[in-house]
Amino acid sequence: MALRMVMGNEAAVQGALAGGCDFYAGYPITPATEILEEMGRRLPPRGGVFLQMEDELAAMAAVVGAAWGGARAMTATSGPGFSLMQEHIGYAAITQTPCVVIDVQRGGPSTGLPTLPAQGDVMQARYGTHGDRPAIVLTASSVREAYTTTRKAFQLAERHRTPVVVLLDAVIAHMREPVELPPLPEPALNPWPGSSGTEPPFGAHPFTPFGGPSPIVVTGLSHGEDGWPRTGAGQATERMLKDAIAGIAEDPSLTQGVERYCMDDATVAVVAYGITARAAHAAVETLRAEGERAGLLKLDVLWPLPEAALLEAAEQVDGLLVVEMNLGQLVMPVRAVVGGRTHVAHLGRADGLLLSPDVIARRLQALTASVRS
Amino acid sequence: MSTHITEPVFPRSIRAMAEHEEAEPRFLGGHALCAGCGIPMVVRTVLNSIDGPVVVVNATGCLEVATTRYPETAWNVPWLHVAFENAAAVMSGIEAADRALRRRGGAYTVESPTFVVFGGDGGTYDIGLQSLSGALDRGHRFLYVCYDNQAYMNTGIQRSGATPMGSRTATTPVGQAHSGSPRGRKDLTAIVAAHQIPYAAQASAVDFADLSRKVRRAVQMGGSAFLNVLTPCPLGWGFTAREGIAVVREAVETGLWPLYEVIEGRYRLTYEPDPRQSVDRFLATQTRFRHLGPDEKAAIQDTVDRDWHRLMDRVEADRRFFDRDDILTDQSFRGRQVGGSPL
């Protein structure tokens, strides 16, 4: 392995390939376009499929189709395209179709700030499609994590049979950092383990694409484990959704998706994720050097929200500061989880500028002062 | 044949367009489009060929991005951008609302504007095709102008449905698997004409009198109208800024970009290259075709010949519809008198 300068989008592509991705369908959009272009270069020589689609509706639909055709499929986009993909993300959820969607966040809503970073899609990634669904949303705060997170997304998509969203942002995507990435595995036929043919195609059973022992009916209508529509009241889908949501909530690789920094003796802590966690880390270092007992909870999994880690921190500290590049999104569920056990403050912005360590440190000091008085 | 087209239509002269620009500028300088980009010339020619007020809807693309960098704008007319896929749908709403208010009468007495949509080939051939089709099907009164520069230039030169065969783009790279785009363009002008709208035409950023006349014919027809305008892109095609007009001229002279119009379903050629040149002359002007070998160039020539002859068959079949009236007298495009800058 050699250390070299790698762009976040390129690292995400390598992570996807390491995770077994052999199908990409996409549509260019700033700041995610490099993922499309890199996939266009990388996949065909490996025997994979690269499709440039006519829009993001088509991109996500092709990903769903590709999964049922037997591929490890993904797409990547940014806010406006992510909005268009919501219909098919919901379809992938109700049909238990494993796939990966990278959303490189930029300022919004609408066209917004095409070249500037944001963290404004946090709630859309969870609730963007109508109805209830199991949701796995991961994020990354470095180029290296863009690699590891995307690789992990494919494992989780297969394990839980559901679309997995990776939230990056315009800075992580375009930033170059020196990293050592493991060599890519040789392209290999990577068939789905599938079922024996006696198990039903849906519910808590392995994903079996078309071409298996028995024909499968796949529909966005509410359906039973056999796949046939059940559209009367008392639908079987509710139980399958509950099972899937419970399965995600109990997966330790998701519930433990938190990194603690300087938390052992912390009396006040930042909750941050993505690029903002990098600045929060520097802020905590500054405050520690000044003798303040500050800590950081860096969230690598946003959904399901790591509730146990948040509760544990809430019992320990006098105040939590949620820092994010939006006008107040993840702070809402954090407040709901903490439930008054400690004071929860918010620091956010949505003007395309990063939150600097200095600003975070000052806000944390103000929080410390207010909870002491 | 409708009575509309028995009235000849003349292009606005270059001098008249310049005077129009002076008296009532609609699209101003200071925008951020590249040196050598053909888009501003096309936009100016379209807007300066229209009498009375205009309302512009703009799809996402180079034109939209480079002309509206806050706090500046190049637009001196009512202008609306919504997103990439929906310019024609947005214009449907504007036009229908205007029509409804006008029908109601009363205090609504403003002069009825000409509704113009500008979209690139990305926003028109591909992501915006559905909304364009819907708007044409409903028959809204508007002129849709596609500035076709044959790839997604705004996001960094990815292939579009308009990309010619063999062209190198970021998503049709030159390598072992492929040698540029494996397919030619889809014939969007024919797709649009198949909606049975009053007027559709192909024009170019080389003969601006032809473009001007087609704009005026399109507006005069009084329904849905469509112009597909070949527009040069120095960055995406690979030529130096001053060569754009000459490059588009080769596209026209080789028959790769035929100039024609479809009036109420009838095809009419508006310029006949004589003799039609070898497509090599077009390919040789741009670096995006530099990798092509003789066999690949021959394959491109074959498709250009095939498409040209298919078009000529249609034109020949429809010739008698135009022989009956004096529409031919309004030709601006006479023989080899190609070219001229509008400004």
XYZ file of C-alpha atoms in Angstrom, chain A:
373
model
C 0.000 0.000 0.000
C 1.208 3.446 -0.776
C 0.295 6.764 0.731
C -1.186 9.058 -1.864
C -3.456 12.051 -2.182
C -6.996 10.873 -2.757
C -10.182 12.864 -3.275
C -13.188 11.955 -1.121
C -15.327 11.051 -4.112
C -12.588 8.775 -5.442
C -12.235 7.118 -2.041
C -15.968 6.475 -2.001
C -15.694 4.758 -5.377
C -12.856 2.562 -4.140
C -14.843 1.757 -1.004
C -17.804 0.755 -3.134
C -15.669 -1.510 -5.308
C -14.098 -3.036 -2.196
C -17.624 -3.606 -0.911
C -18.461 -5.619 -4.004
C -20.167 -2.954 -6.119
C -20.416 -4.111 -9.715
C -23.167 -1.824 -11.008
C -23.466 1.927 -11.122
C -26.250 4.001 -12.628
C -26.080 7.745 -12.268
C -26.535 11.228 -13.551
C -23.980 14.019 -13.240
C -24.477 16.611 -10.516
C -22.107 18.836 -8.602
C -20.475 17.952 -6.217
C -20.945 14.203 -6.811
C -19.944 14.039 -10.488
C -16.481 12.584 -9.868
C -18.108 9.447 -8.461
C -19.963 8.976 -11.760
C -16.879 9.654 -13.851
C -14.624 7.419 -11.767
C -17.174 4.602 -11.916
C -17.297 5.080 -15.688
C -13.559 4.476 -15.821
C -13.328 1.733 -13.202
C -16.312 -0.551 -13.646
C -16.207 -1.640 -17.312
C -12.608 -2.961 -17.204
C -13.628 -4.973 -14.108
C -16.547 -6.509 -15.943
C -19.003 -4.302 -14.088
C -21.766 -2.188 -15.519
C -21.771 1.581 -15.766
C -24.960 3.255 -16.959
C -25.345 6.961 -17.453
C -29.050 7.613 -17.058
C -31.233 10.465 -18.272
C -32.081 11.731 -14.799
C -31.999 10.756 -11.147
C -35.427 9.121 -11.228
C -34.034 6.741 -13.814
C -30.735 6.301 -11.969
C -32.385 5.077 -8.774
C -34.877 2.951 -10.707
C -32.034 1.272 -12.592
C -30.273 0.564 -9.301
C -33.382 -1.193 -7.974
C -33.685 -3.141 -11.212
C -30.002 -4.050 -11.159
C -30.270 -5.473 -7.638
C -33.113 -7.735 -8.746
C -30.991 -8.594 -11.761
C -28.315 -9.846 -9.384
C -25.938 -6.890 -9.040
C -24.423 -5.056 -6.081
C -25.776 -1.711 -7.196
C -25.331 1.892 -6.205
C -25.828 5.466 -7.339
C -24.571 8.835 -6.164
C -26.075 12.283 -6.312
C -26.539 15.572 -4.506
C -29.565 17.368 -3.015
C -31.715 18.048 -6.117
C -31.106 14.534 -7.411
C -31.612 13.042 -3.943
C -35.043 14.691 -3.886
C -35.922 13.013 -7.186
C -34.699 9.635 -5.911
C -36.994 9.566 -2.883
C -39.808 7.714 -4.656
C -37.557 4.820 -5.583
C -35.761 4.787 -2.244
C -39.188 4.119 -0.740
C -39.768 1.434 -3.349
C -36.429 -0.180 -2.512
C -37.404 -0.124 1.168
C -40.803 -1.781 0.771
C -39.391 -4.352 -1.657
C -36.400 -5.023 0.632
C -33.968 -4.310 -2.188
C -30.334 -4.006 -1.079
C -28.588 -1.007 -2.651
C -26.450 2.005 -1.779
C -27.067 5.712 -2.392
C -24.380 8.322 -1.800
C -25.707 11.828 -1.287
C -22.966 14.447 -1.455
C -24.703 17.257 0.376
C -24.654 20.810 -0.925
C -26.507 23.932 0.134
C -30.261 23.799 -0.421
C -33.179 23.741 -0.779
C -33.564 23.411 -4.565
C -30.518 24.405 -6.625
C -29.236 26.227 -3.553
C -25.458 26.412 -3.325
C -24.249 23.842 -5.859
C -20.557 24.043 -5.014
C -20.723 24.609 -1.267
C -21.105 22.100 1.560
C -24.093 21.542 3.804
C -25.531 18.932 6.147
C -29.111 19.758 5.339
C -30.234 16.340 4.040
C -30.008 14.575 7.404
C -33.759 14.405 7.924
C -34.528 13.843 4.241
C -32.216 10.821 4.259
C -34.345 9.402 7.068
C -37.824 10.645 6.263
C -37.674 11.757 2.616
C -39.902 9.028 1.275
C -43.489 8.674 2.429
C -44.507 6.008 4.887
C -42.477 4.243 7.568
C -39.342 2.344 6.735
C -36.148 0.984 8.193
C -33.447 3.547 7.459
C -29.686 3.221 7.584
C -27.820 6.477 7.103
C -24.048 6.620 7.498
C -21.666 9.537 7.236
C -17.945 10.230 6.974
C -15.677 12.966 8.236
C -12.518 12.204 6.262
C -11.398 10.834 2.919
C -10.413 7.606 4.638
C -13.891 7.302 6.131
C -15.474 7.966 2.735
C -13.774 4.700 1.764
C -14.599 2.642 4.867
C -18.146 3.919 5.176
C -19.076 3.205 1.576
C -17.583 -0.275 1.836
C -19.556 -0.888 5.017
C -22.721 0.404 3.348
C -22.723 -2.555 0.969
C -22.390 -5.027 3.864
C -25.277 -3.382 5.702
C -27.453 -3.207 2.586
C -27.050 -6.938 2.121
C -27.474 -7.811 5.794
C -30.636 -5.764 6.238
C -31.973 -5.918 2.668
C -32.584 -2.202 2.499
C -31.232 0.914 0.765
C -28.306 2.381 2.696
C -27.612 6.096 2.380
C -24.082 7.495 2.748
C -24.108 11.217 3.463
C -20.995 13.043 2.353
C -20.682 16.774 1.758
C -19.063 19.022 -0.821
C -15.899 19.424 1.273
C -15.278 15.751 2.052
C -16.107 14.911 -1.571
C -13.616 17.324 -3.100
C -10.962 17.358 -0.375
C -7.740 15.480 -1.030
C -6.040 13.801 1.910
C -3.068 11.477 2.097
C -4.436 7.987 2.684
C -3.393 4.415 2.235
C -6.171 2.417 0.669
C -5.957 -1.351 0.444
C -5.621 -2.717 -3.082
C -8.940 -3.478 -4.693
C -10.027 -7.081 -4.632
C -9.932 -8.818 -7.974
C -13.261 -8.537 -9.728
C -15.079 -11.745 -8.986
C -18.423 -13.246 -9.680
C -20.152 -12.321 -6.514
C -23.506 -14.085 -6.518
C -26.010 -13.385 -3.798
C -26.031 -16.229 -1.269
C -29.740 -16.404 -1.914
C -32.200 -18.808 -0.467
C -32.725 -22.506 -0.851
C -35.861 -21.912 -2.866
C -38.100 -23.112 -0.087
C -37.971 -19.872 1.843
C -40.302 -16.972 0.997
C -38.643 -14.192 -1.030
C -39.466 -11.396 1.443
C -39.424 -10.803 5.168
C -36.536 -12.043 7.307
C -35.076 -14.178 4.541
C -31.988 -13.703 2.382
C -32.250 -11.574 -0.736
C -32.586 -13.741 -3.824
C -32.564 -11.924 -7.149
C -34.376 -13.048 -10.254
C -33.128 -16.268 -11.763
C -33.517 -18.256 -8.568
C -35.403 -21.518 -8.156
C -38.868 -19.939 -8.198
C -40.405 -16.870 -9.811
C -40.737 -13.801 -7.610
C -43.337 -11.068 -7.804
C -41.878 -7.722 -6.731
C -44.306 -4.892 -6.119
C -44.461 -1.600 -4.286
C -47.900 -2.555 -3.031
C -48.068 -3.843 0.499
C -47.338 -7.529 0.278
C -46.799 -10.643 2.303
C -43.626 -12.684 2.609
C -44.570 -14.444 -0.618
C -44.554 -11.100 -2.447
C -48.220 -11.123 -3.407
C -50.139 -7.898 -2.759
C -52.108 -7.616 0.472
C -53.823 -4.298 0.275
C -56.596 -4.793 2.801
C -56.397 -3.498 6.358
C -54.225 -5.490 8.743
C -51.530 -5.737 6.133
C -48.657 -8.153 6.546
C -46.208 -5.439 5.541
C -46.503 -3.724 8.907
C -45.035 -6.743 10.647
C -42.220 -7.022 8.106
C -41.436 -3.313 8.526
C -41.427 -3.648 12.305
C -39.090 -6.636 12.091
C -36.745 -4.773 9.765
C -36.718 -1.664 11.950
C -36.035 -3.820 15.014
C -33.243 -5.649 13.188
C -31.517 -2.399 12.428
C -31.976 -1.103 15.959
C -30.243 -4.206 17.338
C -27.293 -4.318 14.932
C -24.197 -3.482 17.021
C -22.313 -2.198 13.997
C -24.969 0.498 13.797
C -25.714 1.144 17.468
C -22.001 1.481 18.186
C -21.382 3.870 15.318
C -20.025 6.530 17.644
C -16.485 7.670 18.385
C -15.758 9.183 21.774
C -12.973 11.703 22.115
C -11.909 13.015 25.531
C -15.229 11.877 26.965
C -13.984 10.066 30.129
C -13.937 13.153 32.358
C -15.855 15.555 30.125
C -18.318 17.935 31.737
C -19.492 19.326 28.413
C -19.491 17.691 24.983
C -19.992 18.387 21.318
C -22.171 16.108 19.203
C -21.019 16.367 15.598
C -20.736 14.369 12.380
C -19.204 14.610 8.934
C -16.834 17.431 8.142
C -18.153 19.363 11.147
C -16.786 16.684 13.486
C -13.268 17.533 12.253
C -13.682 21.131 13.354
C -15.298 20.019 16.619
C -12.314 17.763 17.288
C -9.953 20.728 16.901
C -12.204 22.825 19.139
C -12.075 20.194 21.879
C -8.274 20.040 21.595
C -8.078 23.818 22.015
C -10.321 23.799 25.076
C -8.444 20.881 26.631
C -5.200 22.840 26.240
C -6.888 25.639 28.166
C -7.854 23.202 30.941
C -11.537 22.830 30.053
C -13.059 19.359 30.361
C -14.590 19.234 26.885
C -15.339 16.098 24.902
C -16.663 15.013 21.524
C -19.212 12.452 20.431
C -18.577 11.904 16.744
C -21.500 10.166 15.080
C -20.609 7.859 12.184
C -24.124 6.431 12.027
C -26.896 9.026 11.948
C -29.817 6.632 11.514
C -30.632 4.681 13.516
C -29.542 7.372 15.954
C -27.044 5.907 18.474
C -29.391 6.467 21.383
C -27.465 4.523 24.045
C -24.296 6.539 23.518
C -26.239 9.797 23.611
C -28.056 8.783 26.798
C -24.824 7.760 28.471
C -23.244 11.103 27.606
C -26.353 12.963 28.745
C -26.125 11.325 32.181
C -22.496 12.386 32.469
C -22.166 15.940 31.171
C -23.710 19.255 32.139
C -24.443 20.179 28.557
C -24.374 18.898 24.985
C -23.743 21.105 21.958
C -25.028 19.738 18.651
C -23.014 21.271 15.827
C -24.183 20.820 12.223
C -24.253 22.647 8.900
C -28.001 23.188 8.866
C -30.481 25.294 10.800
C -31.349 22.579 13.328
C -32.000 19.026 12.161
C -30.245 16.290 14.149
C -30.564 18.415 17.269
C -34.295 17.606 17.342
C -34.011 13.814 17.750
C -31.009 14.313 20.067
C -33.208 16.455 22.338
C -35.947 13.831 22.171
C -33.523 11.053 23.181
C -31.870 13.059 25.947
C -35.285 13.959 27.331
C -34.140 16.716 29.670
C -31.295 14.773 31.291
C -28.914 17.518 30.278
C -29.049 20.855 28.518
C -28.863 20.530 24.703
C -27.699 23.577 22.740
C -27.377 23.984 18.991
C -24.850 25.632 16.707
C -25.703 25.606 13.028
C -25.310 27.465 9.791
C -26.583 26.904 6.251
C -24.758 29.590 4.281
C -22.216 27.314 2.616
C -19.438 28.103 5.083
C -17.837 25.624 7.437
C -18.172 25.911 11.191
C -14.671 26.760 12.368
C -13.001 25.254 15.466
C -12.820 28.730 16.950
C -16.558 29.347 16.644
C -17.333 25.913 18.101
C -14.911 26.448 21.004
C -16.432 29.819 21.861
C -19.957 28.412 21.759
C -18.906 25.506 23.950
C -17.389 27.930 26.466
C -20.624 29.916 26.473
C -22.565 26.711 27.096
C -20.244 25.800 29.972
C -20.710 29.233 31.507
C -24.494 29.111 31.203
C -24.881 25.666 32.739
C -22.593 26.623 35.653
C -24.517 29.766 36.486
